[in-house]
GROMACS .gro file of C-alpha atoms in nm:
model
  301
    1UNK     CA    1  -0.752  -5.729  -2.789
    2UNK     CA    2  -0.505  -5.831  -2.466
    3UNK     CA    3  -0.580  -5.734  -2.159
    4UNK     CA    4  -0.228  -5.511  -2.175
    5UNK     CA    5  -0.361  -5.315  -2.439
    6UNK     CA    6  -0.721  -5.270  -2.265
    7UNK     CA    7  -0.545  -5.175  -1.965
    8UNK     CA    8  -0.338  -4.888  -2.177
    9UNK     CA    9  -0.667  -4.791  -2.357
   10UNK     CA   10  -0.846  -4.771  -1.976
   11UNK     CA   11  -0.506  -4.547  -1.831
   12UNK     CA   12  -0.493  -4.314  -2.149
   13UNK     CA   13  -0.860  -4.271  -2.117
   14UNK     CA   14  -0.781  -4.127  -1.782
   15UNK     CA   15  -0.491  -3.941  -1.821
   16UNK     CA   16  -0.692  -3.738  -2.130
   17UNK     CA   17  -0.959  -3.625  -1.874
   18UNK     CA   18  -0.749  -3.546  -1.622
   19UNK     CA   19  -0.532  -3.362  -1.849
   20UNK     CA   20  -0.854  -3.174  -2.012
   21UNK     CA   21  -0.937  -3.034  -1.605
   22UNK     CA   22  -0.606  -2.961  -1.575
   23UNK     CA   23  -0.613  -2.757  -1.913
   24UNK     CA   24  -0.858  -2.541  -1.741
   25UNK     CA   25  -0.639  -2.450  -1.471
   26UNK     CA   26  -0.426  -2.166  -1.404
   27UNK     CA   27  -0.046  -2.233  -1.529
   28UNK     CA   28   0.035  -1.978  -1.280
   29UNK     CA   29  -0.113  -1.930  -0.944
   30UNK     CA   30  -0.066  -1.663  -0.678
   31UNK     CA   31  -0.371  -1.799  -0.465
   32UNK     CA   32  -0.488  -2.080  -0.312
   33UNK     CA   33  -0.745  -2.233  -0.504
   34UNK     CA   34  -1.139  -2.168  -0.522
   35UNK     CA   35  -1.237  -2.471  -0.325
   36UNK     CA   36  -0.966  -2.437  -0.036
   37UNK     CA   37  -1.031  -2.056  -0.002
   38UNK     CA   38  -1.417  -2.112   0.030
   39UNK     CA   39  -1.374  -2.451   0.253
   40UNK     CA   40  -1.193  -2.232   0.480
   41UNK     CA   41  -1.465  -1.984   0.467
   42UNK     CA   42  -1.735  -2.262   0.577
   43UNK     CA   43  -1.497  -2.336   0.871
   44UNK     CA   44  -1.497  -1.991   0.996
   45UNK     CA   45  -1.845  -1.933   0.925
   46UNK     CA   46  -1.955  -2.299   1.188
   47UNK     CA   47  -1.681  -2.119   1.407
   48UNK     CA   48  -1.734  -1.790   1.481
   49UNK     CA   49  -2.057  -1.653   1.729
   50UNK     CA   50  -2.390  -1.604   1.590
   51UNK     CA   51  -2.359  -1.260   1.688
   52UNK     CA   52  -2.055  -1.213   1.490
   53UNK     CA   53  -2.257  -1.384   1.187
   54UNK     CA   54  -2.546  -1.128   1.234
   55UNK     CA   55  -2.272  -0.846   1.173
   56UNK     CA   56  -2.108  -0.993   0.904
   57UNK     CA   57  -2.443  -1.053   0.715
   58UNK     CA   58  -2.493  -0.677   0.828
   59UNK     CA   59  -2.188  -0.540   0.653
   60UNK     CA   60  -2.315  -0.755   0.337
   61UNK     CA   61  -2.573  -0.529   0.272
   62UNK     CA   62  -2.310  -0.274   0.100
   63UNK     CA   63  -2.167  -0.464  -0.126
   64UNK     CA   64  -2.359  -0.251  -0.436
   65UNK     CA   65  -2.158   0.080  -0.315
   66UNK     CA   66  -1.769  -0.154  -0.401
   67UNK     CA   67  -1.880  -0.119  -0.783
   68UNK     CA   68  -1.797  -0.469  -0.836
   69UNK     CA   69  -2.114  -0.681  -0.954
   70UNK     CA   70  -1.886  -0.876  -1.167
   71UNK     CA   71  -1.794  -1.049  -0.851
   72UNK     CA   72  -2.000  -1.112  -0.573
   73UNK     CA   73  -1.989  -1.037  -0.236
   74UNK     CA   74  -2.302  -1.143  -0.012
   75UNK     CA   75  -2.113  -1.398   0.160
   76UNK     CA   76  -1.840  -1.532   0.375
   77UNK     CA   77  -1.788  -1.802   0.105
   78UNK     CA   78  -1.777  -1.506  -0.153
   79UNK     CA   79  -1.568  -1.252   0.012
   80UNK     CA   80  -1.310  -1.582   0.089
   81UNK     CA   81  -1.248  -1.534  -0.346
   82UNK     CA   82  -1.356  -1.213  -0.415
   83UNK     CA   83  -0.962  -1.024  -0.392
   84UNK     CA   84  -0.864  -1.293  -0.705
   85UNK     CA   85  -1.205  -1.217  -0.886
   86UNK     CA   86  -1.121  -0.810  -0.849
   87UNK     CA   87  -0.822  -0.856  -0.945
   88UNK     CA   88  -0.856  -0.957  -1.291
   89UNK     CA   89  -1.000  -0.597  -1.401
   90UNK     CA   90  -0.611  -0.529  -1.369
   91UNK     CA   91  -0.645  -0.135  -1.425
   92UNK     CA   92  -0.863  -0.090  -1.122
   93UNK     CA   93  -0.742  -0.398  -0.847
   94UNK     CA   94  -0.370  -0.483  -1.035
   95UNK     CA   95  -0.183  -0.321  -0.763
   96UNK     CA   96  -0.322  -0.560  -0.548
   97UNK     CA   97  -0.159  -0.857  -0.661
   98UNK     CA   98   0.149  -0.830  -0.460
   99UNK     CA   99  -0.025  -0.845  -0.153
  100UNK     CA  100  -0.118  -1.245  -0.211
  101UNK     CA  101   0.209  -1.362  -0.100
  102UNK     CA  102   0.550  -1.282   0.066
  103UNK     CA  103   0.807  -1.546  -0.053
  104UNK     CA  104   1.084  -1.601   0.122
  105UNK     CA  105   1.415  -1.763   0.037
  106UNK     CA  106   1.418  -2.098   0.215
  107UNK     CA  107   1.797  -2.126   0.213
  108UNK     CA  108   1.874  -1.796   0.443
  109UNK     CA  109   1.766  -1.725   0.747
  110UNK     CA  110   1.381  -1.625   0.776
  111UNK     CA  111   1.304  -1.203   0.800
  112UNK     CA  112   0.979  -1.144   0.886
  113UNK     CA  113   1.031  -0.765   0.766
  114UNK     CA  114   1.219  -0.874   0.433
  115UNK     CA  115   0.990  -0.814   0.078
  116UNK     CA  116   0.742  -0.618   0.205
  117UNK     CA  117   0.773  -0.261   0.167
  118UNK     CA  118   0.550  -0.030   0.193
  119UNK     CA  119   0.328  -0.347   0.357
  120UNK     CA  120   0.266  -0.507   0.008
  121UNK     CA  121   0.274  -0.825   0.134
  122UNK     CA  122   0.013  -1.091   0.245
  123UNK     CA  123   0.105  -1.078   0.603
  124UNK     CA  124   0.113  -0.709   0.630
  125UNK     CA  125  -0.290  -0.716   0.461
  126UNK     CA  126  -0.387  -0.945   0.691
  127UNK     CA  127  -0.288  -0.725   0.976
  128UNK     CA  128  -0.418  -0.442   0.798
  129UNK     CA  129  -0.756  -0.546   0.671
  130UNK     CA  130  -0.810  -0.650   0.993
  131UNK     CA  131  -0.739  -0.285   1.141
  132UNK     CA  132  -1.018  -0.137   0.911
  133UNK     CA  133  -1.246  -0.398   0.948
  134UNK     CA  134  -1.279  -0.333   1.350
  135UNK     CA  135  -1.328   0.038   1.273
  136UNK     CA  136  -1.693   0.102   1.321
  137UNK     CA  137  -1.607   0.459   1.239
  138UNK     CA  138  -1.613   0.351   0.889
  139UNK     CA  139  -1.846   0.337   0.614
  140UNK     CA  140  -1.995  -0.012   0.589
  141UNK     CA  141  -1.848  -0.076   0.178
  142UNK     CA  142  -1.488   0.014   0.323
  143UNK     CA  143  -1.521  -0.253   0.612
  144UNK     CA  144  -1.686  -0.507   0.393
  145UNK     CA  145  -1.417  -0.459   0.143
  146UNK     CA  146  -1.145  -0.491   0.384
  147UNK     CA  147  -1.355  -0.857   0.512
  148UNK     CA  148  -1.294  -0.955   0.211
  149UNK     CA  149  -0.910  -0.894   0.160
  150UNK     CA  150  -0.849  -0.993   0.512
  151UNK     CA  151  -1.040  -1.328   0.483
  152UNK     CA  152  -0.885  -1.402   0.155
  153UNK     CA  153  -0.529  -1.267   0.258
  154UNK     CA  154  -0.534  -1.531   0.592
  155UNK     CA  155  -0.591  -1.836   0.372
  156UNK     CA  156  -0.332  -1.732   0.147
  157UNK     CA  157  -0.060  -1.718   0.389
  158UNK     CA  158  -0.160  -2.070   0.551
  159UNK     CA  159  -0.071  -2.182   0.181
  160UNK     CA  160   0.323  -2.267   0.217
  161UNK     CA  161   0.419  -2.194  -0.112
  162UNK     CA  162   0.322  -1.847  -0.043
  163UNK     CA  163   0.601  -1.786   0.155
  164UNK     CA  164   0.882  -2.086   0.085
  165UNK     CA  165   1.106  -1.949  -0.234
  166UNK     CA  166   1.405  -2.175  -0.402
  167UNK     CA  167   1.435  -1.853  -0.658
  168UNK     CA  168   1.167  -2.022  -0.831
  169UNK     CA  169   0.861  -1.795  -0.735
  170UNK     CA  170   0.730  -1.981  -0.523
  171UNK     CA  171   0.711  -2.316  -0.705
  172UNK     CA  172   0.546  -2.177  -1.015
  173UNK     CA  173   0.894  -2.264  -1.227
  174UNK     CA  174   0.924  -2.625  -1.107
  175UNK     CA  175   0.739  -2.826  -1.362
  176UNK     CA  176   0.616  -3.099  -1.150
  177UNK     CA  177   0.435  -3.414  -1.253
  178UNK     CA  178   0.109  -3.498  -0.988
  179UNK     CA  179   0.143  -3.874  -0.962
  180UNK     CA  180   0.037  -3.968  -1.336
  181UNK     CA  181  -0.045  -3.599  -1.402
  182UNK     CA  182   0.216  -3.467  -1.642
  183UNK     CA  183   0.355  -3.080  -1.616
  184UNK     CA  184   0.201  -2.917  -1.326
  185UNK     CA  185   0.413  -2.722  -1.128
  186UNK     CA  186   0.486  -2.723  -0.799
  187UNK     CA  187   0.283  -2.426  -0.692
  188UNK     CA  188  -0.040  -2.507  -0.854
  189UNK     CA  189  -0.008  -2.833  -0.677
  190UNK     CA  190  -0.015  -2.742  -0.338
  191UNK     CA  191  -0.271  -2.462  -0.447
  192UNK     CA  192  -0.517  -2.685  -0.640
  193UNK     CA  193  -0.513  -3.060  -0.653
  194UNK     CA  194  -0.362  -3.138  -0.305
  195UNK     CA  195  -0.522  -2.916  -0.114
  196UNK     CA  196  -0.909  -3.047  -0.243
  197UNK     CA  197  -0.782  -3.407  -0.168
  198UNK     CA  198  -0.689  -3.312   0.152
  199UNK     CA  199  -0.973  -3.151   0.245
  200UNK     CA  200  -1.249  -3.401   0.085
  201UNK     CA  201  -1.207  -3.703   0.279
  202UNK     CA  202  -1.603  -3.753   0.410
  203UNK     CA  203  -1.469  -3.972   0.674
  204UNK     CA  204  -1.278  -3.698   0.850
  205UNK     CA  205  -1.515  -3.328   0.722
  206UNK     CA  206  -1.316  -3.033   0.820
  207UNK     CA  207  -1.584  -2.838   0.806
  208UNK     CA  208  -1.735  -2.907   1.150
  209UNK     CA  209  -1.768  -2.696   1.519
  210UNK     CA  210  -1.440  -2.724   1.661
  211UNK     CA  211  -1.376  -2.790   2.023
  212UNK     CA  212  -1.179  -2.555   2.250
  213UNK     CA  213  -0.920  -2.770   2.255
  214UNK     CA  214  -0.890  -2.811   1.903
  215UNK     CA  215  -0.932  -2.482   1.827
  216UNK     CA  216  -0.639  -2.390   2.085
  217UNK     CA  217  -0.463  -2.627   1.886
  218UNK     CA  218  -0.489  -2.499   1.575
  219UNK     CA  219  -0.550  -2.123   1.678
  220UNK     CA  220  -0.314  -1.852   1.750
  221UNK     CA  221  -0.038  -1.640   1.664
  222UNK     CA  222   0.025  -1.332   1.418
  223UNK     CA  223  -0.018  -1.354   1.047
  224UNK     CA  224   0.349  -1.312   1.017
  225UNK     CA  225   0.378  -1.599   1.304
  226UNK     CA  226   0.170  -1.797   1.025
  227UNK     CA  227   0.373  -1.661   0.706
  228UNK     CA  228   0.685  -1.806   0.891
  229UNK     CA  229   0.503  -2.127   0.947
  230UNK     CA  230   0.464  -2.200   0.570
  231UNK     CA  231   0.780  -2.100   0.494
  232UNK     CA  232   0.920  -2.400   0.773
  233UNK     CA  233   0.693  -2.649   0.552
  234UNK     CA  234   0.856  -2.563   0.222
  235UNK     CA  235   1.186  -2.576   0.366
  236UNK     CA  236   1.155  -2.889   0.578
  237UNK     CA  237   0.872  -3.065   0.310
  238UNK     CA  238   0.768  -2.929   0.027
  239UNK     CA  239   1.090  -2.872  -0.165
  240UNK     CA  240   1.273  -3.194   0.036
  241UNK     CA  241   1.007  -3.431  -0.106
  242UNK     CA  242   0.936  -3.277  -0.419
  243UNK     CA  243   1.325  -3.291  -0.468
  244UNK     CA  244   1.478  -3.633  -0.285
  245UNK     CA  245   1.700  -3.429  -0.082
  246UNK     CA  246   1.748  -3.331   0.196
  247UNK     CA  247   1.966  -3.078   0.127
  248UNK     CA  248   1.823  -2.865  -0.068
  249UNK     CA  249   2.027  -2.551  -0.056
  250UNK     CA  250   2.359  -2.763  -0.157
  251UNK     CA  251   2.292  -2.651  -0.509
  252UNK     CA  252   2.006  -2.532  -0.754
  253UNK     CA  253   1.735  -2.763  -0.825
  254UNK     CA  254   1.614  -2.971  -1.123
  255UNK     CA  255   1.350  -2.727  -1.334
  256UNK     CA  256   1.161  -3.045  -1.357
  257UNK     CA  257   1.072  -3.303  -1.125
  258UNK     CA  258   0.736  -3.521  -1.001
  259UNK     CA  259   0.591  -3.587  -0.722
  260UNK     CA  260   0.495  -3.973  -0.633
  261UNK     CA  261   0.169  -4.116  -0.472
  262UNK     CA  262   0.334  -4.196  -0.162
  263UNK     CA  263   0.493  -3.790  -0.203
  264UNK     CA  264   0.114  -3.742  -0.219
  265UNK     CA  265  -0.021  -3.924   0.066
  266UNK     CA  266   0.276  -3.782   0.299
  267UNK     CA  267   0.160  -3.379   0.196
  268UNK     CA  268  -0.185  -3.460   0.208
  269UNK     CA  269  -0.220  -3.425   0.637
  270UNK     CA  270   0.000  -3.120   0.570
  271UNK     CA  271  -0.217  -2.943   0.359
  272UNK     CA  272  -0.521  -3.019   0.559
  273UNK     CA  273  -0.412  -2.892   0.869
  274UNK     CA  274  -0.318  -2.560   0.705
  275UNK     CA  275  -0.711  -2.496   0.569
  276UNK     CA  276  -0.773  -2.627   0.908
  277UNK     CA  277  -0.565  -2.326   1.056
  278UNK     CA  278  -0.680  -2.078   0.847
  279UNK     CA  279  -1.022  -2.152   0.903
  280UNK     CA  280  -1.003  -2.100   1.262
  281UNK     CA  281  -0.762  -1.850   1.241
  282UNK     CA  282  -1.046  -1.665   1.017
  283UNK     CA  283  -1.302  -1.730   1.268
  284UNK     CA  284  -1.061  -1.571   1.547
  285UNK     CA  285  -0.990  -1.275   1.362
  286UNK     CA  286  -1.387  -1.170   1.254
  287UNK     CA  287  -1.445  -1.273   1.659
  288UNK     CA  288  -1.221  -0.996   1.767
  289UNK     CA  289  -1.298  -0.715   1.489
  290UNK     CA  290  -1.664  -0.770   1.542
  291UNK     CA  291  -1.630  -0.733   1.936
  292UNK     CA  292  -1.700  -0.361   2.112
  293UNK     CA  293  -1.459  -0.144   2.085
  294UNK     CA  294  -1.103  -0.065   1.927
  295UNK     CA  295  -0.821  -0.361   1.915
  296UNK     CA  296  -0.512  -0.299   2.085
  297UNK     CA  297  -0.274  -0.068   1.947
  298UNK     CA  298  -0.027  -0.291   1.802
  299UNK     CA  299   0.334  -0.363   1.895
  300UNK     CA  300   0.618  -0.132   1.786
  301UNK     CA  301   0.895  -0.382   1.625
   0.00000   0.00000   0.00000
């Protein structure tokens, strides 16, 4: 047997398995995936006080009275999931689905109050979640149920396919090949596969204490601050790359298209600064709804 045909019989060998984990992913995602949502849970978790961690563990103790023992909830890591476990008993959670995302056309002008009414919209959760969590008046279950949304909710929007559109819901109509992956698409990508090899270099954990500096680095803003920072990746990356273009919004789009390894390499930075950010966003926001005393009303817009 030639060394050509070994070489075949060695690629095909790995193009099966990868295709058989891939099989076992979701063709259509409206979340980031499993790994990145609980990776940014571990960040938050080194990140925020102990104090805060001794409340949150606290508020844990309801998680019988949500009714939900199909999916657990006795952790940071679990509550980081638990809004795409719930929602798969679709008569009880399905009118949660829209609040995942808030795509946004990438070729007009970015409206931070555009397809989200009545606040079904990730951004609009986060800031909302976040509102019940800090009320102490509440019962425990209702705050620990609104930990989990909000956690969940703030990862989602740092995922920039959750907010970047080219009429194509978010990437989930692109069939996209992932290097020698065949017929992914472009959402699942940037949900699943890139975002674990981003975040699983052991050389460089993200999971780690970060520094003040970092932290003020990588900190700040408003969740719709952070929806409209996704939205600037798919615009000015995700769809450029995955495309060859860099005009994107000259015409529609190829249905089908693949990304290369160096297309991979360039995203992967991208998509590990993002669970970066959400991980210390998530740590900010417990921070602050844990601390004494009502937030700040918000401001009228």
């Amino acid at each position: 047997m030639g060394h050509r045909t070994i070489r075949e019989r060695r690629r095909g060998i790995i193009v099966a398995s990868l295709l058989a984990l891939v099989m076992m992913m979701p063709v259509e995602a409206h979340a980031w995936g499993f790994y990145a949502h609980r990776t940014t849970a571990d960040i938050a978790e080194v990140n925020v006080s102990p104090e805060t961690r001794a409340k949150i563990e606290a508020l844990m103790k309801s998680e019988a009275l949500l009714g939900t023992p199909e999916c657990d909830l006795a952790t940071l890591q679990d509550a980081s999931v638990w809004p795409d476990c719930v929602r798969r008993a679709r008569w009880r959670w399905g009118y949660t689905a829209a609040w995942h995302y808030r795509t946004a056309p990438i070729c007009e002008a970015y409206n931070p109050r555009a397809n989200c009414s009545g606040g079904n919209c990730v951004t609009a959760q986060v800031e909302r979640n976040h509102r019940i969590l800090a009320d102490e008046s509440l019962p425990d279950h209702i705050r620990l149920e609104a930990l989990a949304f909000m956690v969940h909710f703030a990862g989602d929007v740092h995922m920039p396919l959750h907010s970047g559109d080219k009429d194509d819901r978010g990437g989930n109509d692109r069939e996209t090949d992932y290097g020698i992956v065949p017929s992914l698409n472009l959402h699942w990508i940037w949900d699943g596969p890139l975002a674990e090899r981003a975040i699983s270099d052991p050389a460089d954990p993200v999971v780690r204490r970060y520094s003040g500096a970092e932290r003020s680095d990588l900190g700040g803003g408003s969740a719709a601050d952070w929806g409209q920072e996704s939205w600037s990746i798919s615009r000015s990356f995700i769809y450029p790359t995955a495309f060859d273009t860099e005009n994107v919004c000259a015409g529609e789009l190829p249905r089908k298209t693949a990304l290369s390894q160096d297309d991979i390499v360039k995203g992967v930075p991208i998509a590990k600064r993002r669970v970066q950010q959400a991980g210390v966003r998530i740590a900010d926001l417990l921070e602050s709804a844990f601390a004494p005393g009502p937030l700040p009303e918000p401001e009228r817009r």
